[in-house]
Amino acid sequence: MTSSKSLKTDILVIGSGIAGLSIALKLAKNHHVTVLAKASLSEGSTHYAQGGIAAVLDPFDSIESHIHDTDEAGAGLCDPKAVELVASHAAGSIKELIEMGVPFSRCEGEQCTYPFHLTKEGGHSHRRVIHAADHTGLSLTETLIKKVEQHSNITLLPEHISIDLILNRQRSRCIGAYVLNKLENTVYDIWADFTVLATGGASKAYLYTSNPDTSTGDGIAMAWRAGCSVENMEFNQFHPTCLFHPNDRSFLISEAVRGEGGILRLPNGTAFMKKYDSRKDLAPRDIVARAIDQEMKKHGLDCVYLDITHKSPEFILEHFPTIYERCLKVGIDIRKQQIPVVPAAHYTCGGVATDLHGQTDLEGLYAIGETACTGLHGANRLASNSLVEGLVFAEMAKQSIEDGYHKEINNTEAPKPWDSSHVTDPQEKILVAHDWDELRRVMWDYVGIVRTNKRLQRARQRIKNLQKEINEYYHEHTVHSDLLELRNLAQVSELMVKSAQKRKESRGLHYNLDYPNTLKKAKPTILKPKKDKRP
Ligand code: FAD
Ligand code: SIN
């Protein structure tokens, strides 16, 4: 298979979540934008977001307080400039969404100090999370997709998975990407002045996750292979409360349930969070997830319980209609019964290292949204600070790309066509499925909420063996999406383990029993690919 087609566009955006669609809409005013999605346009973490978007909207709240809460959750590792940038631009980004018509829940009654309802989540000292009931992501996605579909300057390519970035001959600039059209099984090269990675996170590296199938760290792996640095990859966030049920393992029970009064209990009814933190059930996620993990291990439990039954049935139905319906499907009526919950992999705090405009190490390449590490989240993301990061960094990257068009862009060298004349069709795709299972099990068992040097070393060795097999398979066979994603997940898992091994302390989401203390000085973990190892 060689490139069946070559496409040219001004800006290639890889990903159709909040980050990708936001920047596409902003840039399409002056440029032609092509947006790729490896599944349907709506599939991605954005679609499943529940709690909402953090922004200082209430007149009694303050940007200083949002900054303080973000820093506190981030355990001393947040980049102050990124935090200040996001906290101060968040309200402007929300205004744009309201103007686009996102149907946020309204505040009703005399006590309202802002027209829309603001909920609370762990680590926030004010109500500052704007939301559309418990289906914020769905409402956002529907609004954004309607807008991009109507735009004459945007070409949408769903079911197209990017394989790798294309660099110029000197390997100094990104000039586009090779892309597999999954429906036709053909590879395109897409030539672009600027490429934006908006490919989401990598939580599918873990056996149990709240994330959809798209979260396979493709952008991080592609950027790494292209020579970009990655940052803070050891900080994978585990959401404390995913539904525990044999028929539904990846459904999230929003932190807003605890924000509105939900209490975590042991099977005997004991509320245990007061033992761990003065903020009890509303402590930051790393603390709550570790507490649940500890209680489950101590008492030999399969799960703990989240109790919102003390709220009125009307309140529950108004605020949590999606959670109510989904739990009812598996026989749990949350108005009367406690919800069985366990922690699950939820968010990749690290990612492709960028500056405050989403610019990566490589000219012509930007990374925004969950795939990027901007410095905002430090060692642990504050709840509902992700969607807002995607919005603010879409604006910052847009400004930098517009500036780029005012300078001379050296992009005259067309991409080399994709060449797969030396590979054959795979006969045993089952090998890929086995490697997927093994990788996700290894990451869950050895690189989870609590780590040790021995577990990390074991994971490193297993991942190395898997990578050898996967790379051989990749170089001998025609590409298909399962293989591409596995190759990326294995790469990202290696980066997570290497980063975890470099950190000789416990901080935020990274908890290592061999180094239980936190060092005085907080330093990011930055990995740079070795030049001679690049493909
Ligand atoms: P995504 O929305 O994940 O989109 C990634 C896109 O990239 C998809 O279109 C995918 O198809 C595409 N893609 C990936 N790889 C490729 C490739 N190789 N080629 C082509 N396309 C590719 N955060 C909050 O702030 N508030 C919340 O309430 C909240 N709730 C959440 C609830 C759940 C269940 C989950 C899973 C996450 C939640 N988060 C929340 C986190 C937040 O939703 C995500 O971090 C955010 O949506 C990420 O947006 P994104 O645009 O970076 O990526
Ligand atoms: C949630 O609703 O609990 C998810 C919020 C987030 O991940 O920020």
PDB file of C-alpha atoms and ligand atoms in Angstrom, residues 14-20 36-41 43-54 121 136 160-163 198-201 210-212 214-216 218-219 222 250 252 254 285 346-347 368-371 381 383-388 488, ligand 1:
ATOM      1  CA  ILE A  14      -5.785  15.849  14.753  1.00  0.00           C
ATOM      2  CA  GLY A  15      -8.700  15.276  17.126  1.00  0.00           C
ATOM      3  CA  SER A  16     -12.319  16.407  17.401  1.00  0.00           C
ATOM      4  CA  GLY A  17     -12.767  16.856  21.157  1.00  0.00           C
ATOM      5  CA  ILE A  18     -13.131  20.196  22.889  1.00  0.00           C
ATOM      6  CA  ALA A  19      -9.541  21.177  22.073  1.00  0.00           C
ATOM      7  CA  GLY A  20      -9.603  20.203  18.376  1.00  0.00           C
ATOM      8  CA  LEU A  36      -9.312  14.271  11.774  1.00  0.00           C
ATOM      9  CA  ALA A  37     -11.111  11.954  14.190  1.00  0.00           C
ATOM     10  CA  LYS A  38     -10.159   8.324  14.426  1.00  0.00           C
ATOM     11  CA  ALA A  39     -13.750   7.289  15.239  1.00  0.00           C
ATOM     12  CA  SER A  40     -16.964   9.300  14.846  1.00  0.00           C
ATOM     13  CA  LEU A  41     -16.589  13.049  15.385  1.00  0.00           C
ATOM     14  CA  GLU A  43     -16.332   9.978  20.225  1.00  0.00           C
ATOM     15  CA  GLY A  44     -13.674  11.073  22.727  1.00  0.00           C
ATOM     16  CA  SER A  45     -13.455  11.977  26.403  1.00  0.00           C
ATOM     17  CA  THR A  46     -15.124  15.341  25.832  1.00  0.00           C
ATOM     18  CA  HIS A  47     -18.396  13.634  24.951  1.00  0.00           C
ATOM     19  CA  TYR A  48     -18.489  11.827  28.335  1.00  0.00           C
ATOM     20  CA  ALA A  49     -17.583  14.785  30.569  1.00  0.00           C
ATOM     21  CA  GLN A  50     -20.075  15.073  33.380  1.00  0.00           C
ATOM     22  CA  GLY A  51     -19.193  17.526  36.185  1.00  0.00           C
ATOM     23  CA  GLY A  52     -18.537  20.638  34.114  1.00  0.00           C
ATOM     24  CA  ILE A  53     -16.050  23.427  33.425  1.00  0.00           C
ATOM     25  CA  ALA A  54     -14.213  25.364  36.136  1.00  0.00           C
ATOM     26  CA  GLU A 121     -16.118  19.493  43.177  1.00  0.00           C
ATOM     27  CA  THR A 136     -21.904  18.674  30.065  1.00  0.00           C
ATOM     28  CA  HIS A 160      -9.288   8.682   9.884  1.00  0.00           C
ATOM     29  CA  ILE A 161      -6.458   7.743  12.230  1.00  0.00           C
ATOM     30  CA  SER A 162      -3.110   9.489  11.968  1.00  0.00           C
ATOM     31  CA  ILE A 163      -0.173   7.092  11.944  1.00  0.00           C
ATOM     32  CA  ALA A 198      -5.586  17.403  20.026  1.00  0.00           C
ATOM     33  CA  THR A 199      -5.726  13.652  20.456  1.00  0.00           C
ATOM     34  CA  GLY A 200      -6.713  13.395  24.146  1.00  0.00           C
ATOM     35  CA  GLY A 201      -5.152  11.291  26.891  1.00  0.00           C
ATOM     36  CA  SER A 210     -13.427   5.880  32.782  1.00  0.00           C
ATOM     37  CA  ASN A 211     -12.200   6.751  29.294  1.00  0.00           C
ATOM     38  CA  PRO A 212     -13.547   5.807  25.862  1.00  0.00           C
ATOM     39  CA  THR A 214     -10.022   6.690  21.757  1.00  0.00           C
ATOM     40  CA  SER A 215      -7.728   7.510  24.733  1.00  0.00           C
ATOM     41  CA  THR A 216      -4.660   5.629  23.525  1.00  0.00           C
ATOM     42  CA  ASP A 218      -1.552   8.599  19.992  1.00  0.00           C
ATOM     43  CA  GLY A 219      -0.536  12.269  20.003  1.00  0.00           C
ATOM     44  CA  MET A 222       3.621  10.474  17.603  1.00  0.00           C
ATOM     45  CA  SER A 250     -16.217   2.145  32.936  1.00  0.00           C
ATOM     46  CA  LEU A 252     -18.060   7.538  35.837  1.00  0.00           C
ATOM     47  CA  SER A 254     -19.295  12.437  38.747  1.00  0.00           C
ATOM     48  CA  ARG A 285      -8.731  13.279  43.819  1.00  0.00           C
ATOM     49  CA  HIS A 346      -9.182   8.853  34.302  1.00  0.00           C
ATOM     50  CA  TYR A 347      -6.781  11.552  33.140  1.00  0.00           C
ATOM     51  CA  ILE A 368      -3.460  21.250  23.110  1.00  0.00           C
ATOM     52  CA  GLY A 369      -5.983  19.568  25.420  1.00  0.00           C
ATOM     53  CA  GLU A 370      -5.275  16.389  27.350  1.00  0.00           C
ATOM     54  CA  THR A 371      -2.450  15.322  25.030  1.00  0.00           C
ATOM     55  CA  ARG A 381      -5.340  17.936  38.096  1.00  0.00           C
ATOM     56  CA  ALA A 383     -11.492  18.637  38.978  1.00  0.00           C
ATOM     57  CA  SER A 384     -13.035  20.322  35.923  1.00  0.00           C
ATOM     58  CA  ASN A 385      -9.786  22.067  35.011  1.00  0.00           C
ATOM     59  CA  SER A 386      -9.384  19.992  31.853  1.00  0.00           C
ATOM     60  CA  LEU A 387     -12.147  21.221  29.579  1.00  0.00           C
ATOM     61  CA  VAL A 388     -11.200  24.788  30.436  1.00  0.00           C
ATOM     62  CA  ASN A 488       1.218   4.067  20.745  1.00  0.00           C
TER      63      ASN A 488
HETATM   64  P1  FAD B   1     -10.784  14.131  23.561  1.00  0.00           P
HETATM   65  O1  FAD B   1     -12.077  14.749  23.869  1.00  0.00           O
HETATM   66  O2  FAD B   1     -10.459  12.841  24.208  1.00  0.00           O
HETATM   67  O3  FAD B   1     -10.728  13.957  21.992  1.00  0.00           O
HETATM   68  C1  FAD B   1      -9.654  13.278  21.372  1.00  0.00           C
HETATM   69  C2  FAD B   1      -9.889  13.284  19.879  1.00  0.00           C
HETATM   70  O4  FAD B   1      -8.714  12.866  19.228  1.00  0.00           O
HETATM   71  C3  FAD B   1     -10.983  12.339  19.412  1.00  0.00           C
HETATM   72  O5  FAD B   1     -11.705  12.988  18.385  1.00  0.00           O
HETATM   73  C4  FAD B   1     -10.207  11.169  18.815  1.00  0.00           C
HETATM   74  O6  FAD B   1     -10.892  10.484  17.786  1.00  0.00           O
HETATM   75  C5  FAD B   1      -9.025  11.900  18.251  1.00  0.00           C
HETATM   76  N1  FAD B   1      -7.830  11.081  18.035  1.00  0.00           N
HETATM   77  C6  FAD B   1      -7.060  10.463  18.959  1.00  0.00           C
HETATM   78  N2  FAD B   1      -6.026   9.847  18.360  1.00  0.00           N
HETATM   79  C7  FAD B   1      -6.154  10.091  17.030  1.00  0.00           C
HETATM   80  C8  FAD B   1      -5.406   9.725  15.894  1.00  0.00           C
HETATM   81  N3  FAD B   1      -4.294   8.967  15.959  1.00  0.00           N
HETATM   82  N4  FAD B   1      -5.844  10.114  14.673  1.00  0.00           N
HETATM   83  C9  FAD B   1      -6.970  10.854  14.547  1.00  0.00           C
HETATM   84  N5  FAD B   1      -7.712  11.243  15.597  1.00  0.00           N
HETATM   85  C10 FAD B   1      -7.305  10.872  16.824  1.00  0.00           C
HETATM   86  N6  FAD B   1     -12.921  17.263  32.481  1.00  0.00           N
HETATM   87  C11 FAD B   1     -13.474  18.391  32.954  1.00  0.00           C
HETATM   88  O7  FAD B   1     -12.850  19.457  32.924  1.00  0.00           O
HETATM   89  N7  FAD B   1     -14.743  18.354  33.468  1.00  0.00           N
HETATM   90  C12 FAD B   1     -15.483  17.212  33.511  1.00  0.00           C
HETATM   91  O8  FAD B   1     -16.626  17.237  33.955  1.00  0.00           O
HETATM   92  C13 FAD B   1     -14.900  16.013  33.034  1.00  0.00           C
HETATM   93  N8  FAD B   1     -15.571  14.836  33.098  1.00  0.00           N
HETATM   94  C14 FAD B   1     -15.027  13.723  32.529  1.00  0.00           C
HETATM   95  C15 FAD B   1     -15.766  12.534  32.505  1.00  0.00           C
HETATM   96  C16 FAD B   1     -15.266  11.418  31.850  1.00  0.00           C
HETATM   97  C17 FAD B   1     -16.060  10.142  31.826  1.00  0.00           C
HETATM   98  C18 FAD B   1     -13.994  11.483  31.221  1.00  0.00           C
HETATM   99  C19 FAD B   1     -13.440  10.299  30.499  1.00  0.00           C
HETATM  100  C20 FAD B   1     -13.244  12.650  31.277  1.00  0.00           C
HETATM  101  C21 FAD B   1     -13.756  13.768  31.931  1.00  0.00           C
HETATM  102  N9  FAD B   1     -13.028  14.959  31.987  1.00  0.00           N
HETATM  103  C22 FAD B   1     -13.607  16.100  32.492  1.00  0.00           C
HETATM  104  C23 FAD B   1     -11.752  15.086  31.286  1.00  0.00           C
HETATM  105  C24 FAD B   1     -12.020  15.773  29.939  1.00  0.00           C
HETATM  106  O9  FAD B   1     -13.260  15.326  29.434  1.00  0.00           O
HETATM  107  C25 FAD B   1     -10.949  15.466  28.923  1.00  0.00           C
HETATM  108  O10 FAD B   1      -9.684  15.697  29.485  1.00  0.00           O
HETATM  109  C26 FAD B   1     -11.119  16.389  27.709  1.00  0.00           C
HETATM  110  O11 FAD B   1     -12.409  16.235  27.191  1.00  0.00           O
HETATM  111  C27 FAD B   1     -10.082  16.068  26.663  1.00  0.00           C
HETATM  112  O12 FAD B   1     -10.398  16.779  25.510  1.00  0.00           O
HETATM  113  P2  FAD B   1      -9.469  16.646  24.242  1.00  0.00           P
HETATM  114  O13 FAD B   1     -10.073  17.514  23.197  1.00  0.00           O
HETATM  115  O14 FAD B   1      -8.073  16.895  24.628  1.00  0.00           O
HETATM  116  O15 FAD B   1      -9.558  15.096  23.834  1.00  0.00           O
END
